[in-house]
Tab-separated table of C-alpha atoms in Angstrom:
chain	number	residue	atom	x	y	z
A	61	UNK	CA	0.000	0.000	0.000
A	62	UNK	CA	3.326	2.523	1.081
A	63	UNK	CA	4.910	1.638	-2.090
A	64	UNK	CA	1.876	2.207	-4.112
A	65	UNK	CA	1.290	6.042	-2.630
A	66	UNK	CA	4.822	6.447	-2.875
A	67	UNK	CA	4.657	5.790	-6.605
A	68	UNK	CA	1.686	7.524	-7.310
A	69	UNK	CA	3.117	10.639	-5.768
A	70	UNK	CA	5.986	10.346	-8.068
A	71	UNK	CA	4.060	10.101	-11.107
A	72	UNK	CA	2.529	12.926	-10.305
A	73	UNK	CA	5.032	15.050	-9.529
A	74	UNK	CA	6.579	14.143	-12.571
A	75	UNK	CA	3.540	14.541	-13.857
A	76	UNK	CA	3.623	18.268	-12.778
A	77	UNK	CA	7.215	18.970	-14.000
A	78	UNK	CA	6.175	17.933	-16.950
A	79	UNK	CA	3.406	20.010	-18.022
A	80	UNK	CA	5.064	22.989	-16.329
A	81	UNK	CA	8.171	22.654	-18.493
A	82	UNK	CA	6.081	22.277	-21.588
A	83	UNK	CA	4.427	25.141	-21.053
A	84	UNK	CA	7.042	27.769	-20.195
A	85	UNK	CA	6.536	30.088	-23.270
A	86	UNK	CA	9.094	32.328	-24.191
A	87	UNK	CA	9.433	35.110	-26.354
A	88	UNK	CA	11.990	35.214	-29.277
A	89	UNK	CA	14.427	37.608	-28.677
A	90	UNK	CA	14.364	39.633	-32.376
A	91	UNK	CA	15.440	38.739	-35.753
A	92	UNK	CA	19.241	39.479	-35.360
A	93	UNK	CA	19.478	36.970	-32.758
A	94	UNK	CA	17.432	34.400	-34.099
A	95	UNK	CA	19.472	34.230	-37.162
A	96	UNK	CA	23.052	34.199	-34.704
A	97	UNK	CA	21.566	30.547	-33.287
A	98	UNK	CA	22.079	29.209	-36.759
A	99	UNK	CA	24.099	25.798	-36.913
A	100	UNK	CA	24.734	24.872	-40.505
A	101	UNK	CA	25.615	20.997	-40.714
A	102	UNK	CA	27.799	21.029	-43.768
A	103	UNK	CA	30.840	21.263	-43.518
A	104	UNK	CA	31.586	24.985	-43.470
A	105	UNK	CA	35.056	26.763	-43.087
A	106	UNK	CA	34.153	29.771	-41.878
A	107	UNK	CA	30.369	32.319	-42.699
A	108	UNK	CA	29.613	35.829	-41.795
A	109	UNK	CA	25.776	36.611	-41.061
A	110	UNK	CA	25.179	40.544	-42.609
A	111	UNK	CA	22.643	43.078	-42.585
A	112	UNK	CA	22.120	45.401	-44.644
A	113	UNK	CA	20.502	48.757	-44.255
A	114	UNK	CA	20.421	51.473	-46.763
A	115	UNK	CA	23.191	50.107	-48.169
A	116	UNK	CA	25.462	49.877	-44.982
A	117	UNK	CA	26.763	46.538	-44.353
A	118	UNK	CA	27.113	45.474	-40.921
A	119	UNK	CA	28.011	41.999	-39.827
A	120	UNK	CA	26.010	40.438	-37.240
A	121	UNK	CA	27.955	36.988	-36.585
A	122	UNK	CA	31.336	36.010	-37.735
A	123	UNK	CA	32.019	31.803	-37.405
A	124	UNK	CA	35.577	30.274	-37.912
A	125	UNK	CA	37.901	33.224	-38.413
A	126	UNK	CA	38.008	35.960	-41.185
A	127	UNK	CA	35.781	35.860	-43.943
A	128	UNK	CA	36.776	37.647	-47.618
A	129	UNK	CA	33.988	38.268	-49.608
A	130	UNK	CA	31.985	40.935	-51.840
A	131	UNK	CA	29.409	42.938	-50.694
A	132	UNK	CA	25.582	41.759	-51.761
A	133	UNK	CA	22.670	43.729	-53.187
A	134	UNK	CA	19.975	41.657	-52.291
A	135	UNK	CA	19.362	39.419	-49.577
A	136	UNK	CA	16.678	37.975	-47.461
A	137	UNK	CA	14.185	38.805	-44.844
A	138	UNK	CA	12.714	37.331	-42.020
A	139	UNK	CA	9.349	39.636	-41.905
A	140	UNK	CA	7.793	40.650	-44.897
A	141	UNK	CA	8.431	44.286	-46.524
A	142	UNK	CA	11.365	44.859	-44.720
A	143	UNK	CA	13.118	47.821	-46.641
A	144	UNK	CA	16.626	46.601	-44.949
A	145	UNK	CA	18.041	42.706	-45.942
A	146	UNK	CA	20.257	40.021	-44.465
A	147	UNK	CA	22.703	37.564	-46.476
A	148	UNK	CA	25.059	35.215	-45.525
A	149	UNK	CA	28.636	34.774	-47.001
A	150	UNK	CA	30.663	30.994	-46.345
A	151	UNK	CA	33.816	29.787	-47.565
A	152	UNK	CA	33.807	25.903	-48.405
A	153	UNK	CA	36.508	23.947	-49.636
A	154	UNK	CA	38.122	27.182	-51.017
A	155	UNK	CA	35.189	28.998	-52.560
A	156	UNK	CA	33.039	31.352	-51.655
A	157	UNK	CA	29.568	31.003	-51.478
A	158	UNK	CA	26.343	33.226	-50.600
A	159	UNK	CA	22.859	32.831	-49.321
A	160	UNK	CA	20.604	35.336	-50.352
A	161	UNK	CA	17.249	33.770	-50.460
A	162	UNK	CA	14.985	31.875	-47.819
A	163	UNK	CA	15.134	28.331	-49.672
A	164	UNK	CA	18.976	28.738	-49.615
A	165	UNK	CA	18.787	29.464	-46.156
A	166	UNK	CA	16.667	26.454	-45.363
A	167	UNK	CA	19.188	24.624	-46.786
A	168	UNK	CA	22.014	26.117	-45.266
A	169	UNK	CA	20.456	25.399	-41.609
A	170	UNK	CA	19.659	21.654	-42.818
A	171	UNK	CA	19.294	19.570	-39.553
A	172	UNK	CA	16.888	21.810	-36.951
A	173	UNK	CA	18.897	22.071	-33.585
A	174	UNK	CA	16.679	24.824	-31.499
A	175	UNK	CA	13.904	26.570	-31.649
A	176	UNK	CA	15.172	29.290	-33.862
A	177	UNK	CA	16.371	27.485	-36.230
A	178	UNK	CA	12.825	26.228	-36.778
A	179	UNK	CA	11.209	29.520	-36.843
A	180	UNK	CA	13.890	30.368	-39.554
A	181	UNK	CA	12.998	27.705	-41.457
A	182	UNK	CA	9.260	28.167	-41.249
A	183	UNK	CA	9.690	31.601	-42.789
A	184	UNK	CA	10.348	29.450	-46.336
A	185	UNK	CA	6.401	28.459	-45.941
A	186	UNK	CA	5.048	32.131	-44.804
A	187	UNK	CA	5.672	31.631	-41.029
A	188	UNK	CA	6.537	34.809	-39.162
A	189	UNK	CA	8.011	36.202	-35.491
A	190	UNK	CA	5.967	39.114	-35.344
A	191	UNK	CA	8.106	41.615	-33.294
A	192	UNK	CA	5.186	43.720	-32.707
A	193	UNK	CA	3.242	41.054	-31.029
A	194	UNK	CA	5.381	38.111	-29.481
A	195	UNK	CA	3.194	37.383	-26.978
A	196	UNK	CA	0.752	35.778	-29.784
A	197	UNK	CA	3.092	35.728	-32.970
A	198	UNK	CA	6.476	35.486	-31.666
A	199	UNK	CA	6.717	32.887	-28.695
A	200	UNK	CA	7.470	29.194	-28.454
A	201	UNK	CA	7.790	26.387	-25.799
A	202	UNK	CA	9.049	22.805	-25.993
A	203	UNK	CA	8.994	19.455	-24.093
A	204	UNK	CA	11.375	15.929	-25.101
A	205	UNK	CA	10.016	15.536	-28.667
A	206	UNK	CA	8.343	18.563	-29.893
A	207	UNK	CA	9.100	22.345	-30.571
A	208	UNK	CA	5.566	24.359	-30.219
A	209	UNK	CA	5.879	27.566	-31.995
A	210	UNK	CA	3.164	30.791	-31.780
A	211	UNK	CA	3.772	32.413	-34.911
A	212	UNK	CA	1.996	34.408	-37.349
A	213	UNK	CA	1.258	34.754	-41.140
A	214	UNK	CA	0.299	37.172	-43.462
A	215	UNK	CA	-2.877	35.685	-44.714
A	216	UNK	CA	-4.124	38.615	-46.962
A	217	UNK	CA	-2.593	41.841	-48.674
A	218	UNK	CA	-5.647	42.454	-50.196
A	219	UNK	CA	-8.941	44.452	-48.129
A	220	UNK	CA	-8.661	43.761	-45.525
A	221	UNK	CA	-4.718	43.896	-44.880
A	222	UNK	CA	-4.664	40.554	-42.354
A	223	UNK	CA	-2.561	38.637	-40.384
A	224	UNK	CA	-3.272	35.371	-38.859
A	225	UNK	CA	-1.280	33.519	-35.438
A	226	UNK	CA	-0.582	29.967	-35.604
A	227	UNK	CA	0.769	27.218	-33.221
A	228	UNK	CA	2.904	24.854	-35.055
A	229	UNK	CA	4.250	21.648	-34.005
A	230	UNK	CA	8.003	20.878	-35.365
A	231	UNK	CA	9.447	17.935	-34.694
A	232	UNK	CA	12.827	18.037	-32.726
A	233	UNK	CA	13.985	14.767	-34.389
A	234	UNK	CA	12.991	15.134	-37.774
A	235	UNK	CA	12.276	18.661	-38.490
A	236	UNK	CA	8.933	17.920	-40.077
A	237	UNK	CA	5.395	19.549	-38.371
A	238	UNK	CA	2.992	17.250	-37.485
A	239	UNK	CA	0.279	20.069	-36.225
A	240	UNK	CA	-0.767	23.382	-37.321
A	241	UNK	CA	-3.433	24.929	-35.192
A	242	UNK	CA	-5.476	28.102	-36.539
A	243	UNK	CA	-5.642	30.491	-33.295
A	244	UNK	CA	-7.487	33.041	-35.248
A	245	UNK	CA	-7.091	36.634	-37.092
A	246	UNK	CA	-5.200	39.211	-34.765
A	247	UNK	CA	-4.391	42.176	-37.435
A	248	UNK	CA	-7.350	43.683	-40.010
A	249	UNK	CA	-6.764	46.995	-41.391
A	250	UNK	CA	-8.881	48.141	-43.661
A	251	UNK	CA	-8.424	51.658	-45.702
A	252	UNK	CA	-11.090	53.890	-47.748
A	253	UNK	CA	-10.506	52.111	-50.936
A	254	UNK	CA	-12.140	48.895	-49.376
A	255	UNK	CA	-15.360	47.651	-50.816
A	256	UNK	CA	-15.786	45.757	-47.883
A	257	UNK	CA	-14.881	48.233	-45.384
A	258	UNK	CA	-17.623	47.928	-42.551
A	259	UNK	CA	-17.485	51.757	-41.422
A	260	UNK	CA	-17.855	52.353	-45.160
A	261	UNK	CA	-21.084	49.057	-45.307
A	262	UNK	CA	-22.777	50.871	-42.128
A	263	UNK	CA	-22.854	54.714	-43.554
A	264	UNK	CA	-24.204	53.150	-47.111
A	265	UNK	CA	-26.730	51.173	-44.937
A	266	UNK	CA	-27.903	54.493	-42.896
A	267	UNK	CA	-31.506	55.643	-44.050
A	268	UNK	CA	-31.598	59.112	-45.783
A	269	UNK	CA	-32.636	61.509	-43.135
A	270	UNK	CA	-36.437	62.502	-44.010
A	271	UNK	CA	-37.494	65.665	-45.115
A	272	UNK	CA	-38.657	68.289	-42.862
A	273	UNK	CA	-43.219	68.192	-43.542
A	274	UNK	CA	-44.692	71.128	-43.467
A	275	UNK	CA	-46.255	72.079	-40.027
A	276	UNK	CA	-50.346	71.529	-39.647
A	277	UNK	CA	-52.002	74.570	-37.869
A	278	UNK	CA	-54.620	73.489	-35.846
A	279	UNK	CA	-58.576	73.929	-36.836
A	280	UNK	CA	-60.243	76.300	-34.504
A	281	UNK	CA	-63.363	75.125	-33.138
């Protein structure tokens, strides 16, 4: 009977520890940083992450010593219509090479080691961390097997302007998501041009005001 409460107590303590380490969200810590947890698996002799903003080059991470290379025009982003761009420059069995797309980048991460690394390479199907709103779009927790990531998407650029926040499920193992839950729109703007613009609907809706009728005098008796 001892042995019995004993284990149940341990189950559910373990139980407990469980559960509370699954869910201990945390916020990603902005787009510069996400890209610095990158571990490529190739063989790599040395990469330099850069970002570019109106045309100043700034290096963000530097891996195995001093890379030489030329200066890129384009580049990739992270968050869509970013007016500033990040590339990546590596040196592999003597030549230079550059990433300067997401699908290159996917490939350059290959193997998914953390939890940035899979929000980076969600980004290649229209994943986002929203800065702006981390606490829905920009937030993940994980257990043993699983990476859970809140991110968000931008579902429509037509009226309305929309975003939508996901939770996907990556697998730590295999890199592959085995659940995408819908949590719902959190961003619609909609501007004057909008045919479906509800402020715009509700004044079309509103009945002409009537006319003024002419006042009746009363009849005398």
């Amino acid at each position: 009977m001892m042995k019995t409460a004993i284990r149940s107590i341990v189950l559910i303590f373990l139980l407990l520890g469980f559960l509370g380490y699954s869910q201990n969200k945390k916020n990603f810590s902005g787009i510069p940083n996400i890209l610095q947890q990158i571990i490529p698996n190739d063989r790599i002799d040395s990469w330099v992450l850069v970002y570019n903003s109106y045309g100043k080059n700034q290096e963000i991470r530097t891996s195995g010593g001093k890379t030489d290379y030329t200066p890129q025009f384009t580049g990739f982003n992270l968050f869509p219509e970013e007016d500033s761009f990040y590339y990546i420059a590596y040196s592999a069995g003597g030549k230079m090479n550059y990433i300067t797309d997401l699908e290159a980048l996917k490939k350059f991460v290959g193997k998914i080691d953390n939890a940035e690394e899979a929000a980076t390479v969600l980004t290649t199907e229209g994943y986002m961390v929203d800065e702006e709103f981390k606490d829905i779009a920009g937030n993940y927790y994980e257990d043993a097997a699983h990476y859970y990531l809140d991110l968000g998407k931008l579902t429509s650029k037509e009226c309305p302007y929309q975003k939508t926040h996901y939770t996907v499920t990556v697998n730590k193992s295999t890199g592959a998501v085995s659940n995408v839950k819908d949590n719902g729109t959190y961003i619609e703007l909609y501007n004057k041009k909008c045919a479906n613009n509800p402020r715009l609907l509700k004044i079309e809706k509103k009945e002409e005001p009537k006319k003024d009728e002419p006042r009746k005098t009363p009849k005398r008796k």
